[in-house]
């Protein structure tokens, strides 16, 4: 602990459209391969999708490139800790090659690959390879992790690459360091190029021949159990209509609408998804649907306008309870079979509000948008009502990230004092998680503690390769039971090496967030369980760096001005990070109405719980405990 931090701590102590439709289509989701016709392939290991055994049949699919020439399907096998990959390549030129692999952030340099190519003798070969810092392919000489592999092509120009890859190959050579496939975001890298080739070693594809896609390879098997429903589903679209987006970087636009008449009865939402107007994908950053928590007979003005407009009717401020949340990159979210999101009923106020965050960095004034959120609902009620809760950091400039930092962490606390007064004795079950930062975040973890016993339980969620461009709501492989007195800590890692000044918490895309929206049942009255450094601790910090470190901070300045006044060095950045971890806390322990639960939530002591390590493996067995004899399993 630095001397400066010790001194600071010492100082501190002195639109609505409704329709009846069929069950929704699912994109980037489980496939029904039994309805696909077999495709015969030429080359080694000829087999169609119907030749797969039940436990290896491809169940997820993703189009890799904008022209839909490369289509990936895969099957995770959690028992054997391996994934079976299959890529169909259309318009494949004779003697061309194709590579599929992984890298930390989607970069071609450093990628770990399996490459299918045709040698000068006409033999079709699959080889394990990696890419050096210059973008040149090198075949791995010491091992081949592309097991049970085949590369084949047909006369009509269709080719395919297939291989099995372990989650962890356990190869640690620096020059051939293999990618660890774990739960969370995976950057899937692909490349193609022309032949003929004498060898693949030394090939360097052009930038136009390389690409990547983000996905979650290790989707839990439980996700398949409720991909279809026999319930008659109806679609409710809440959207803006021909909205002229202001010529400014950040706009939060709110629209309050009244639900259709049929919602006088209670229904359950079983899925929701984004309905983005074509061509507006880069404009819509995230969206939320809120319920207006008011008596059922109270009329709420159907406001349309900026959420922060001072003329917004005060009565719309009750529209605070989250019903659905979507962020850029997320696909449809489906509820487990035992739970649904309650909407409607005699005690339910019929007004809801859509909030859309528009990101317009080019400050264009000619954008017109009609995007929104589509809810799929049924009147066949499920066993439990589900809810959404916010964990992490408050949206406030009290939390700062100094510039020039390769890795700076911030932690938001859901303290045991809050769960003790808000959760039922039987606890709640968290089944879904959506991690969220803005542009600087690259890793997010939510820890779970049984605080009274000082026991850290399994992490609730972790994404070691988080990207703000892929913020899906994830069904947890193992739903988490949370009881009164438990603590939930959400930690985010940020990279500010390209920043010249401090970044602050806030709502703008250029500000930062550290949040986890968790989905759970049964629904309770706790809406927000988030924190920030306490006001008094922050005032003490600014006073100290002024008096002892000669920084031009002042009590007459605002929080933002004081942070910007500091000349940030590595030591000052490390001191601030350590101070945040020990300073008293301000808690948002908020009910659905927006009011805090009774009690004093300012200046609470930091719980002193251990924060997460950056390199913890996620859903992968250590090499020494894995049974490698199962890796070479070949089905009968």
Coordinates of C-alpha atoms in Angstrom, one line a residue:
X1 CA 0.0 0.0 0.0
X2 CA 1.4 3.4 -1.0
X3 CA 2.3 6.0 1.6
X4 CA 0.0 8.4 -0.2
X5 CA -2.9 6.0 0.2
X6 CA -2.2 5.5 3.9
X7 CA -2.2 9.3 4.4
X8 CA -5.5 9.7 2.6
X9 CA -7.2 7.0 4.6
X10 CA -5.9 8.6 7.8
X11 CA -7.2 12.0 6.7
X12 CA -10.6 10.5 5.8
X13 CA -11.1 9.1 9.3
X14 CA -10.3 12.5 11.1
X15 CA -45.2 2.9 -29.5
X16 CA -47.4 0.0 -29.2
X17 CA -48.2 -2.6 -31.9
X18 CA -49.8 -5.9 -30.9
X19 CA -50.3 -9.0 -33.1
X20 CA -50.8 -12.7 -32.8
X21 CA -48.0 -14.6 -34.5
X22 CA -46.2 -17.9 -34.6
X23 CA -43.4 -18.6 -32.2
X24 CA -40.5 -16.3 -33.0
X25 CA -37.6 -17.3 -35.2
X26 CA -34.3 -17.7 -33.5
X27 CA -31.1 -16.3 -35.0
X28 CA -27.6 -17.5 -33.9
X29 CA -29.4 -20.1 -31.8
X30 CA -30.0 -23.9 -31.7
X31 CA -30.6 -25.4 -35.1
X32 CA -33.0 -28.2 -36.0
X33 CA -30.6 -30.1 -38.1
X34 CA -33.0 -33.0 -38.7
X35 CA -34.9 -30.7 -41.1
X36 CA -31.8 -30.0 -43.1
X37 CA -31.1 -32.0 -46.2
X38 CA -27.9 -34.0 -46.4
X39 CA -25.0 -32.5 -48.4
X40 CA -22.5 -35.0 -49.8
X41 CA -18.9 -33.9 -49.7
X42 CA -15.8 -35.1 -51.5
X43 CA -12.5 -35.6 -49.7
X44 CA -11.5 -37.3 -46.4
X45 CA -14.2 -38.3 -43.9
X46 CA -17.3 -38.0 -46.1
X47 CA -20.4 -37.4 -43.9
X48 CA -23.4 -35.1 -43.9
X49 CA -25.0 -33.5 -40.9
X50 CA -27.3 -36.5 -40.6
X51 CA -24.2 -38.7 -39.9
X52 CA -23.5 -36.9 -36.7
X53 CA -24.3 -38.7 -33.4
X54 CA -26.9 -37.0 -31.2
X55 CA -24.3 -35.6 -28.8
X56 CA -22.1 -34.1 -31.5
X57 CA -24.8 -32.8 -33.9
X58 CA -24.3 -29.1 -34.7
X59 CA -26.7 -27.1 -32.6
X60 CA -25.6 -23.5 -33.0
X61 CA -24.9 -21.5 -36.2
X62 CA -23.5 -18.1 -37.2
X63 CA -22.8 -16.4 -40.5
X64 CA -19.3 -15.1 -40.4
X65 CA -19.0 -12.7 -43.2
X66 CA -21.2 -9.8 -44.6
X67 CA -21.7 -11.7 -47.9
X68 CA -22.9 -14.9 -46.2
X69 CA -20.2 -17.0 -47.9
X70 CA -18.9 -18.6 -44.7
X71 CA -21.4 -20.3 -42.3
X72 CA -20.2 -21.7 -39.0
X73 CA -22.0 -24.3 -36.9
X74 CA -20.7 -25.8 -33.7
X75 CA -21.5 -28.2 -30.8
X76 CA -20.0 -27.7 -27.3
X77 CA -19.4 -30.8 -25.3
X78 CA -19.0 -29.9 -21.7
X79 CA -18.3 -33.4 -20.5
X80 CA -15.4 -33.9 -22.8
X81 CA -14.4 -30.2 -22.7
X82 CA -14.3 -29.9 -26.5
X83 CA -16.1 -28.2 -29.4
X84 CA -17.0 -29.7 -32.8
X85 CA -16.7 -27.0 -35.5
X86 CA -18.2 -27.2 -39.1
X87 CA -17.8 -24.4 -41.7
X88 CA -19.6 -24.4 -45.0
X89 CA -17.8 -22.3 -47.6
X90 CA -19.7 -21.3 -50.7
X91 CA -18.1 -20.0 -54.0
X92 CA -14.9 -21.7 -53.0
X93 CA -12.4 -21.4 -55.8
X94 CA -10.3 -24.5 -56.8
X95 CA -7.1 -24.8 -54.7
X96 CA -8.2 -22.0 -52.3
X97 CA -7.7 -22.3 -48.5
X98 CA -9.8 -21.4 -45.5
X99 CA -8.8 -20.8 -41.8
X100 CA -10.9 -20.6 -38.7
X101 CA -9.6 -19.8 -35.3
X102 CA -9.6 -17.4 -32.3
X103 CA -7.8 -14.4 -30.9
X104 CA -8.2 -12.2 -27.8
X105 CA -9.8 -9.2 -29.5
X106 CA -10.4 -10.3 -33.0
X107 CA -7.0 -9.3 -34.3
X108 CA -5.4 -11.5 -37.0
X109 CA -1.9 -11.2 -35.5
X110 CA -1.8 -13.7 -32.6
X111 CA -4.7 -15.8 -33.8
X112 CA -4.8 -19.6 -33.1
X113 CA -6.0 -21.4 -36.3
X114 CA -7.1 -24.6 -38.0
X115 CA -6.4 -24.2 -41.7
X116 CA -7.8 -26.3 -44.6
X117 CA -5.9 -26.1 -47.8
X118 CA -4.9 -28.1 -50.9
X119 CA -1.3 -28.9 -51.6
X120 CA 0.4 -29.1 -55.0
X121 CA -0.4 -32.8 -55.3
X122 CA -4.1 -32.2 -54.9
X123 CA -4.3 -33.5 -51.3
X124 CA -6.7 -31.8 -48.9
X125 CA -4.9 -31.0 -45.6
X126 CA -5.9 -29.5 -42.3
X127 CA -3.1 -28.1 -40.1
X128 CA -2.8 -26.4 -36.7
X129 CA -1.3 -23.0 -37.0
X130 CA -0.8 -19.6 -35.4
X131 CA -0.2 -16.1 -36.7
X132 CA 2.8 -14.0 -35.7
X133 CA 2.8 -10.3 -35.0
X134 CA 3.4 -9.5 -38.6
X135 CA 0.3 -11.4 -39.8
X136 CA 2.2 -14.4 -41.2
X137 CA 0.9 -17.9 -40.8
X138 CA 3.1 -20.5 -39.1
X139 CA 2.2 -24.2 -38.9
X140 CA 2.6 -25.5 -35.3
X141 CA 5.4 -28.0 -35.5
X142 CA 5.1 -29.5 -32.0
X143 CA 1.4 -30.5 -31.9
X144 CA -1.9 -30.7 -33.9
X145 CA -4.9 -29.6 -31.9
X146 CA -7.3 -29.7 -35.0
X147 CA -8.4 -33.3 -34.2
X148 CA -10.7 -35.5 -36.3
X149 CA -10.3 -32.8 -39.0
X150 CA -11.3 -32.8 -42.7
X151 CA -11.3 -30.3 -45.5
X152 CA -13.4 -31.2 -48.5
X153 CA -14.8 -29.6 -51.6
X154 CA -17.5 -30.3 -54.2
X155 CA -17.5 -29.6 -57.9
X156 CA -20.2 -27.0 -57.5
X157 CA -17.8 -24.8 -55.5
X158 CA -19.0 -25.7 -52.0
X159 CA -16.2 -26.6 -49.5
X160 CA -16.3 -27.4 -45.9
X161 CA -13.9 -27.4 -42.9
X162 CA -14.5 -29.6 -39.9
X163 CA -12.5 -30.2 -36.7
X164 CA -12.7 -30.9 -33.0
X165 CA -10.9 -28.5 -30.6
X166 CA -10.4 -28.9 -26.8
X167 CA -11.5 -26.0 -24.6
X168 CA -7.9 -25.9 -23.3
X169 CA -5.1 -27.6 -25.3
X170 CA -2.7 -27.2 -22.3
X171 CA 0.1 -26.1 -24.6
X172 CA 2.1 -23.3 -23.1
X173 CA 4.9 -22.6 -25.5
X174 CA 5.1 -18.8 -25.9
X175 CA 5.6 -18.9 -29.7
X176 CA 2.6 -21.3 -30.1
X177 CA 0.5 -20.2 -27.3
X178 CA -3.0 -21.7 -27.9
X179 CA -6.2 -19.9 -27.3
X180 CA -8.3 -20.9 -24.2
X181 CA -11.9 -21.4 -25.2
X182 CA -14.0 -20.3 -22.1
X183 CA -17.5 -19.1 -21.3
X184 CA -18.1 -15.5 -22.4
X185 CA -17.4 -13.6 -25.5
X186 CA -15.2 -15.4 -28.1
X187 CA -13.7 -13.5 -31.1
X188 CA -13.9 -16.1 -33.9
X189 CA -11.3 -15.2 -36.6
X190 CA -11.6 -16.4 -40.2
X191 CA -9.5 -15.9 -43.4
X192 CA -9.4 -17.3 -46.9
X193 CA -7.1 -17.0 -49.9
X194 CA -6.3 -18.4 -53.4
X195 CA -4.0 -21.2 -54.4
X196 CA -2.2 -23.2 -55.6
X197 CA 0.2 -23.4 -52.6
X198 CA 3.3 -25.4 -52.1
X199 CA 2.9 -25.0 -48.4
X200 CA 0.7 -22.9 -46.1
X201 CA 3.6 -21.9 -43.9
X202 CA 4.6 -18.2 -44.5
X203 CA 1.3 -17.1 -46.1
X204 CA 0.1 -13.6 -45.2
X205 CA -3.5 -12.9 -46.3
X206 CA -4.6 -9.3 -47.2
X207 CA -6.8 -7.3 -44.9
X208 CA -9.7 -7.8 -47.2
X209 CA -9.4 -11.6 -46.8
X210 CA -9.5 -11.6 -43.0
X211 CA -12.5 -11.0 -40.6
X212 CA -14.0 -11.9 -37.3
X213 CA -17.3 -12.4 -35.5
X214 CA -18.1 -12.3 -31.8
X215 CA -20.2 -15.0 -30.2
X216 CA -20.6 -17.2 -27.2
X217 CA -19.3 -20.6 -28.1
X218 CA -20.0 -22.3 -24.8
X219 CA -23.7 -21.7 -24.6
X220 CA -25.2 -23.8 -21.8
X221 CA -27.1 -26.9 -22.7
X222 CA -30.0 -25.7 -20.8
X223 CA -30.6 -23.1 -23.5
X224 CA -31.9 -25.9 -25.8
X225 CA -34.6 -27.1 -23.4
X226 CA -36.9 -24.2 -24.0
X227 CA -36.1 -23.0 -27.5
X228 CA -39.7 -23.7 -28.6
X229 CA -42.9 -23.3 -26.7
X230 CA -46.3 -24.8 -27.3
X231 CA -48.0 -21.7 -25.8
X232 CA -49.7 -19.4 -28.3
X233 CA -47.5 -16.4 -28.4
X234 CA -48.4 -12.8 -29.2
X235 CA -46.0 -10.0 -30.3
X236 CA -46.1 -6.6 -28.7
X237 CA -43.9 -4.0 -30.4
X238 CA -42.9 -0.8 -28.4
X239 CA -41.1 1.5 -30.8
X240 CA -40.4 5.0 -31.8
X241 CA -42.2 6.2 -35.0
X242 CA -40.2 8.2 -37.6
X243 CA -38.2 9.9 -34.9
X244 CA -35.8 12.7 -36.0
X245 CA -32.6 12.0 -34.0
X246 CA -31.0 15.2 -32.7
X247 CA -27.6 16.2 -34.2
X248 CA -25.7 15.5 -31.1
X249 CA -23.5 12.6 -29.9
X250 CA -25.7 11.2 -27.2
X251 CA -29.5 11.2 -27.0
X252 CA -31.7 9.4 -24.5
X253 CA -35.2 9.4 -25.9
X254 CA -38.2 8.4 -23.9
X255 CA -41.7 7.4 -25.1
X256 CA -44.6 6.5 -22.7
X257 CA -47.4 4.4 -24.2
X258 CA -50.5 2.7 -22.9
X259 CA -50.8 -1.0 -23.2
X260 CA -53.6 -2.5 -25.3
X261 CA -56.9 -3.4 -23.7
X262 CA -56.2 -7.2 -23.4
X263 CA -53.6 -6.4 -20.7
X264 CA -56.3 -5.8 -18.2
X265 CA -55.5 -9.5 -17.6
X266 CA -52.1 -10.6 -16.4
X267 CA -49.8 -12.1 -19.0
X268 CA -46.2 -13.4 -19.0
X269 CA -43.5 -12.2 -21.4
X270 CA -41.4 -15.3 -22.4
X271 CA -39.0 -13.6 -24.8
X272 CA -37.9 -10.2 -25.9
X273 CA -35.7 -8.9 -28.6
X274 CA -34.6 -5.7 -30.4
X275 CA -36.5 -4.5 -33.4
X276 CA -33.9 -2.3 -35.1
X277 CA -34.8 -0.4 -38.2
X278 CA -32.6 -1.5 -41.1
X279 CA -29.6 0.7 -41.5
X280 CA -29.8 2.0 -37.9
X281 CA -27.8 -0.8 -36.3
X282 CA -24.8 1.5 -35.4
X283 CA -27.1 4.3 -34.2
X284 CA -29.0 2.4 -31.5
X285 CA -26.7 1.6 -28.6
X286 CA -29.1 0.2 -26.0
X287 CA -32.8 0.2 -25.1
X288 CA -34.8 -0.4 -22.0
X289 CA -38.6 -0.9 -21.4
X290 CA -39.8 0.4 -18.0
X291 CA -43.1 -0.1 -16.2
X292 CA -44.7 3.0 -14.7
X293 CA -45.1 2.1 -11.0
X294 CA -48.3 3.9 -10.1
X295 CA -51.9 2.9 -9.0
X296 CA -53.7 1.0 -11.7
X297 CA -56.2 3.8 -12.3
X298 CA -53.7 6.6 -12.6
X299 CA -53.2 8.2 -16.0
X300 CA -49.6 8.8 -17.1
X301 CA -49.0 11.4 -19.8
X302 CA -47.9 9.7 -23.1
X303 CA -44.7 11.7 -23.2
X304 CA -42.4 11.7 -26.3
X305 CA -39.1 13.5 -26.0
X306 CA -35.6 13.6 -24.5
X307 CA -35.5 11.7 -21.2
X308 CA -33.6 14.6 -19.6
X309 CA -35.9 17.4 -20.9
X310 CA -36.8 19.7 -18.0
X311 CA -40.3 19.9 -19.4
X312 CA -40.9 16.2 -19.2
X313 CA -44.0 15.6 -17.0
X314 CA -43.0 14.8 -13.4
X315 CA -45.6 12.0 -13.2
X316 CA -43.5 10.0 -15.8
X317 CA -40.7 9.8 -13.3
X318 CA -42.4 6.7 -11.8
X319 CA -41.6 4.8 -15.0
X320 CA -38.6 3.1 -13.4
X321 CA -39.1 -0.6 -13.1
X322 CA -37.1 -2.4 -15.8
X323 CA -39.1 -4.9 -17.8
X324 CA -36.6 -5.5 -20.6
X325 CA -33.1 -4.4 -21.4
X326 CA -31.2 -4.7 -24.7
X327 CA -27.7 -3.6 -25.7
X328 CA -25.7 -3.5 -28.9
X329 CA -24.8 -7.0 -30.0
X330 CA -27.4 -8.9 -28.0
X331 CA -29.8 -11.4 -29.5
X332 CA -33.2 -12.5 -28.3
X333 CA -33.6 -13.4 -24.7
X334 CA -35.9 -16.3 -23.6
X335 CA -37.0 -17.0 -20.1
X336 CA -36.6 -20.5 -18.6
X337 CA -39.8 -22.7 -18.6
X338 CA -40.6 -22.0 -15.0
X339 CA -40.7 -18.2 -15.2
X340 CA -42.1 -15.3 -17.2
X341 CA -42.0 -11.6 -16.9
X342 CA -45.4 -10.4 -15.5
X343 CA -47.2 -7.7 -17.5
X344 CA -50.8 -6.5 -17.1
X345 CA -53.5 -7.4 -14.6
X346 CA -56.0 -5.5 -12.5
X347 CA -53.3 -4.2 -10.1
X348 CA -50.9 -3.3 -13.0
X349 CA -50.7 0.3 -14.2
X350 CA -51.2 0.1 -18.0
X351 CA -48.4 2.5 -18.9
X352 CA -44.9 1.5 -19.9
X353 CA -42.0 3.6 -21.2
X354 CA -39.4 2.9 -23.9
X355 CA -36.0 4.5 -23.4
X356 CA -33.5 4.4 -26.3
X357 CA -29.9 5.5 -26.1
X358 CA -28.9 6.9 -29.5
X359 CA -25.1 7.2 -30.3
X360 CA -24.5 9.7 -33.1
X361 CA -20.7 10.3 -33.1
X362 CA -20.7 12.0 -36.5
X363 CA -23.4 14.5 -35.3
X364 CA -25.6 13.8 -38.3
X365 CA -28.9 15.7 -38.3
X366 CA -30.8 13.6 -40.9
X367 CA -31.2 10.3 -39.0
X368 CA -34.9 9.1 -38.8
X369 CA -35.5 6.0 -36.7
X370 CA -38.4 3.7 -35.8
X371 CA -36.5 1.1 -33.7
X372 CA -37.8 -0.5 -30.5
X373 CA -38.3 -3.6 -28.5
X374 CA -40.5 -6.6 -29.3
X375 CA -42.0 -8.6 -26.4
X376 CA -43.4 -12.1 -26.9
X377 CA -46.1 -12.9 -24.4
X378 CA -48.7 -15.5 -23.5
X379 CA -51.7 -15.7 -21.2
X380 CA -50.6 -19.2 -20.1
X381 CA -48.9 -18.1 -16.8
X382 CA -45.8 -19.9 -15.6
X383 CA -44.9 -20.9 -12.1
X384 CA -42.9 -17.8 -11.1
X385 CA -42.9 -14.1 -11.9
X386 CA -39.5 -12.9 -13.1
X387 CA -37.8 -9.6 -12.5
X388 CA -34.7 -7.6 -13.5
X389 CA -32.2 -6.1 -11.0
X390 CA -29.2 -3.7 -11.6
X391 CA -25.9 -4.5 -10.0
X392 CA -22.6 -2.6 -10.2
X393 CA -21.8 1.1 -10.1
X394 CA -24.1 4.1 -10.0
X395 CA -24.3 6.2 -13.1
X396 CA -22.3 9.0 -11.6
X397 CA -19.2 11.1 -12.2
X398 CA -18.0 10.3 -8.6
X399 CA -16.2 7.3 -10.1
X400 CA -13.2 8.1 -12.4
X401 CA -10.7 6.2 -14.6
X402 CA -7.4 8.0 -15.0
X403 CA -5.8 8.2 -18.5
X404 CA -2.9 6.2 -19.8
X405 CA -3.8 3.0 -17.9
X406 CA -3.5 -0.4 -19.6
X407 CA -5.7 -1.9 -16.8
X408 CA -7.8 0.1 -14.3
X409 CA -10.5 -1.6 -12.2
X410 CA -13.6 -0.3 -10.6
X411 CA -16.0 -2.3 -8.4
X412 CA -19.6 -1.8 -7.6
X413 CA -21.1 -3.3 -4.5
X414 CA -24.4 -4.9 -3.6
X415 CA -23.8 -5.0 0.1
X416 CA -25.2 -7.6 2.5
X417 CA -27.0 -4.8 4.4
X418 CA -29.2 -4.3 1.2
X419 CA -29.9 -7.9 0.4
X420 CA -30.7 -8.5 4.1
X421 CA -33.6 -6.1 4.1
X422 CA -34.9 -6.7 0.5
X423 CA -34.6 -10.5 -0.2
X424 CA -37.1 -13.1 1.1
X425 CA -35.8 -15.7 3.5
X426 CA -36.1 -18.3 0.7
X427 CA -33.9 -16.2 -1.5
X428 CA -34.0 -15.5 -5.2
X429 CA -32.7 -17.5 -8.2
X430 CA -30.7 -15.6 -10.8
X431 CA -30.9 -17.3 -14.2
X432 CA -29.7 -14.6 -16.6
X433 CA -27.0 -11.9 -16.7
X434 CA -26.1 -9.0 -19.0
X435 CA -22.7 -7.4 -18.4
X436 CA -22.4 -3.8 -19.5
X437 CA -19.7 -1.1 -20.0
X438 CA -19.2 1.5 -22.6
X439 CA -16.1 1.8 -24.9
X440 CA -13.2 1.3 -22.5
X441 CA -14.3 -1.9 -20.7
X442 CA -12.6 -5.2 -21.7
X443 CA -13.4 -7.6 -18.8
X444 CA -16.3 -7.8 -16.4
X445 CA -16.9 -10.2 -13.4
X446 CA -19.7 -10.5 -10.8
X447 CA -18.6 -12.3 -7.6
X448 CA -21.0 -13.9 -5.1
X449 CA -20.2 -14.0 -1.3
X450 CA -22.0 -15.5 1.7
X451 CA -20.7 -12.5 3.6
X452 CA -21.7 -13.5 7.1
X453 CA -19.5 -16.6 6.8
X454 CA -16.8 -14.8 4.8
X455 CA -17.2 -17.5 2.0
X456 CA -16.7 -16.7 -1.7
X457 CA -19.0 -18.8 -3.8
X458 CA -18.7 -19.5 -7.5
X459 CA -18.7 -16.4 -9.7
X460 CA -22.1 -15.4 -11.0
X461 CA -20.8 -14.3 -14.4
X462 CA -17.4 -13.5 -16.0
X463 CA -16.4 -12.4 -19.5
X464 CA -12.6 -12.2 -19.9
X465 CA -13.0 -11.0 -23.5
X466 CA -15.8 -8.6 -23.0
X467 CA -16.7 -6.2 -25.9
X468 CA -19.2 -3.4 -25.8
X469 CA -20.1 -4.5 -29.3
X470 CA -21.4 -7.9 -28.1
X471 CA -23.6 -7.4 -25.0
X472 CA -25.9 -10.4 -25.0
X473 CA -28.1 -11.4 -22.1
X474 CA -26.8 -14.8 -21.1
X475 CA -28.7 -17.7 -19.6
X476 CA -26.5 -19.0 -16.8
X477 CA -25.4 -22.6 -17.2
X478 CA -25.9 -22.9 -13.4
X479 CA -28.6 -20.6 -12.0
X480 CA -27.4 -18.9 -8.8
X481 CA -29.4 -18.9 -5.5
X482 CA -28.9 -15.6 -3.6
X483 CA -30.0 -15.3 0.1
X484 CA -30.5 -12.4 2.5
X485 CA -27.1 -11.2 3.7
X486 CA -25.2 -12.2 0.5
X487 CA -23.0 -9.7 -1.3
X488 CA -22.6 -9.3 -5.1
X489 CA -19.6 -7.5 -6.3
X490 CA -19.3 -6.4 -10.0
X491 CA -15.8 -5.5 -11.2
X492 CA -14.8 -4.0 -14.5
X493 CA -11.4 -3.6 -16.2
X494 CA -10.8 -0.5 -18.3
X495 CA -8.1 0.4 -20.8
X496 CA -7.4 4.1 -21.2
X497 CA -4.0 4.0 -22.9
X498 CA -5.3 6.1 -25.7
X499 CA -7.0 8.7 -23.4
X500 CA -5.4 12.0 -22.7
X501 CA -7.6 12.9 -19.8
X502 CA -9.7 11.3 -17.1
X503 CA -12.9 9.3 -18.0
X504 CA -15.9 9.6 -15.7
X505 CA -19.0 7.6 -15.0
X506 CA -22.2 8.8 -16.7
X507 CA -24.8 8.2 -19.4
X508 CA -22.9 9.3 -22.5
X509 CA -21.1 6.8 -24.7
X510 CA -18.0 8.7 -24.0
X511 CA -18.6 8.3 -20.2
X512 CA -18.3 4.8 -18.6
X513 CA -20.5 2.3 -16.9
X514 CA -19.9 -0.9 -14.9
X515 CA -23.2 -2.8 -14.6
X516 CA -24.8 -6.2 -14.6
X517 CA -28.5 -6.5 -15.3
X518 CA -29.5 -9.8 -13.7
X519 CA -32.7 -11.7 -14.4
X520 CA -34.2 -13.7 -11.5
X521 CA -37.3 -15.2 -9.9
X522 CA -39.4 -14.8 -7.9
X523 CA -39.8 -11.0 -8.5
X524 CA -39.2 -8.8 -5.5
X525 CA -39.2 -5.1 -4.7
X526 CA -35.4 -4.6 -5.1
X527 CA -34.8 -2.8 -8.4
X528 CA -31.2 -1.4 -8.0
X529 CA -28.3 -2.6 -5.8
X530 CA -25.4 -0.4 -6.8
X531 CA -22.8 1.7 -5.2
X532 CA -20.3 4.6 -5.5
X533 CA -17.6 6.1 -3.3
X534 CA -19.4 8.1 -0.5
X535 CA -19.6 11.9 -0.9
X536 CA -17.6 12.6 2.2
X537 CA -14.8 10.2 1.2
X538 CA -14.7 12.0 -2.2
X539 CA -14.5 15.4 -0.6
X540 CA -11.7 14.2 1.6
X541 CA -9.8 12.8 -1.3
X542 CA -9.9 16.1 -3.3
X543 CA -8.9 18.0 -0.2
X544 CA -6.0 15.7 0.5
X545 CA -4.5 15.8 -3.1
X546 CA -4.8 19.6 -2.9
X547 CA -3.0 20.0 0.4
X548 CA -0.5 17.1 0.3
X549 CA 0.0 16.5 -3.5
X550 CA -0.3 20.2 -4.6
X551 CA -3.1 19.4 -7.1
X552 CA -5.4 22.3 -8.0
X553 CA -8.6 20.7 -6.7
X554 CA -11.1 22.9 -4.8
X555 CA -14.3 22.6 -2.7
X556 CA -15.8 25.2 -5.0
X557 CA -15.3 23.0 -8.1
X558 CA -17.7 20.3 -9.2
X559 CA -16.7 16.6 -9.1
X560 CA -15.8 16.5 -12.8
X561 CA -13.7 19.7 -12.7
X562 CA -11.8 18.4 -9.7
X563 CA -11.0 15.1 -11.5
X564 CA -9.9 16.9 -14.6
X565 CA -7.7 19.3 -12.6
X566 CA -5.4 16.4 -11.4
X567 CA -2.3 15.8 -13.4
X568 CA -2.5 12.0 -13.6
X569 CA 0.6 9.9 -13.1
X570 CA 0.8 6.1 -12.6
X571 CA 1.2 6.5 -8.8
X572 CA -1.8 8.8 -8.5
X573 CA -3.9 6.4 -10.6
X574 CA -2.9 3.4 -8.5
X575 CA -3.6 5.4 -5.3
X576 CA -7.1 6.3 -6.5
X577 CA -7.8 2.7 -7.4
X578 CA -6.7 1.5 -4.0
X579 CA -8.6 4.3 -2.3
X580 CA -11.8 3.3 -4.0
X581 CA -11.4 -0.3 -2.7
X582 CA -11.2 0.9 0.9
X583 CA -13.2 4.1 1.1
X584 CA -16.7 4.3 2.6
X585 CA -19.5 3.5 0.2
X586 CA -22.7 5.2 -0.9
X587 CA -25.4 2.6 -1.6
X588 CA -28.3 2.7 -4.0
X589 CA -30.5 0.1 -2.4
X590 CA -33.6 1.1 -4.4
X591 CA -37.1 -0.1 -4.5
X592 CA -39.1 -0.3 -7.8
X593 CA -40.6 3.2 -7.0
X594 CA -37.0 4.6 -7.1
X595 CA -37.0 5.3 -3.4
X596 CA -34.3 3.7 -1.2
X597 CA -35.2 1.0 1.3
X598 CA -35.5 2.6 4.8
X599 CA -32.2 3.3 6.5
X600 CA -29.0 5.2 6.1
X601 CA -27.2 4.2 3.0
X602 CA -24.4 6.8 3.0
X603 CA -20.9 6.2 4.3
X604 CA -21.1 2.4 4.7
X605 CA -17.9 0.6 5.4
X606 CA -16.2 -1.2 2.5
X607 CA -16.8 -5.0 3.1
X608 CA -13.2 -5.8 2.6
X609 CA -14.0 -8.8 0.4
X610 CA -11.3 -10.1 -2.0
X611 CA -11.6 -8.7 -5.5
X612 CA -11.4 -11.1 -8.6
X613 CA -8.2 -12.1 -10.3
X614 CA -8.0 -11.1 -13.9
X615 CA -6.9 -14.4 -15.3
X616 CA -9.4 -16.8 -13.6
X617 CA -10.5 -19.4 -16.0
X618 CA -14.2 -19.5 -16.8
X619 CA -16.0 -22.9 -17.1
X620 CA -12.8 -24.8 -18.1
X621 CA -11.2 -27.6 -16.1
X622 CA -7.5 -27.2 -15.2
X623 CA -5.3 -29.4 -17.4
X624 CA -4.0 -31.5 -14.5
X625 CA -7.6 -32.5 -13.6
X626 CA -8.9 -33.2 -17.1
X627 CA -9.2 -36.7 -18.4
X628 CA -7.3 -36.4 -21.8
X629 CA -8.3 -40.0 -22.7
X630 CA -11.8 -38.6 -23.5
X631 CA -10.4 -36.1 -26.0
X632 CA -9.9 -38.7 -28.6
X633 CA -13.4 -40.1 -28.2
X634 CA -14.7 -41.4 -31.5
X635 CA -18.4 -42.3 -31.7
X636 CA -19.5 -45.7 -32.9

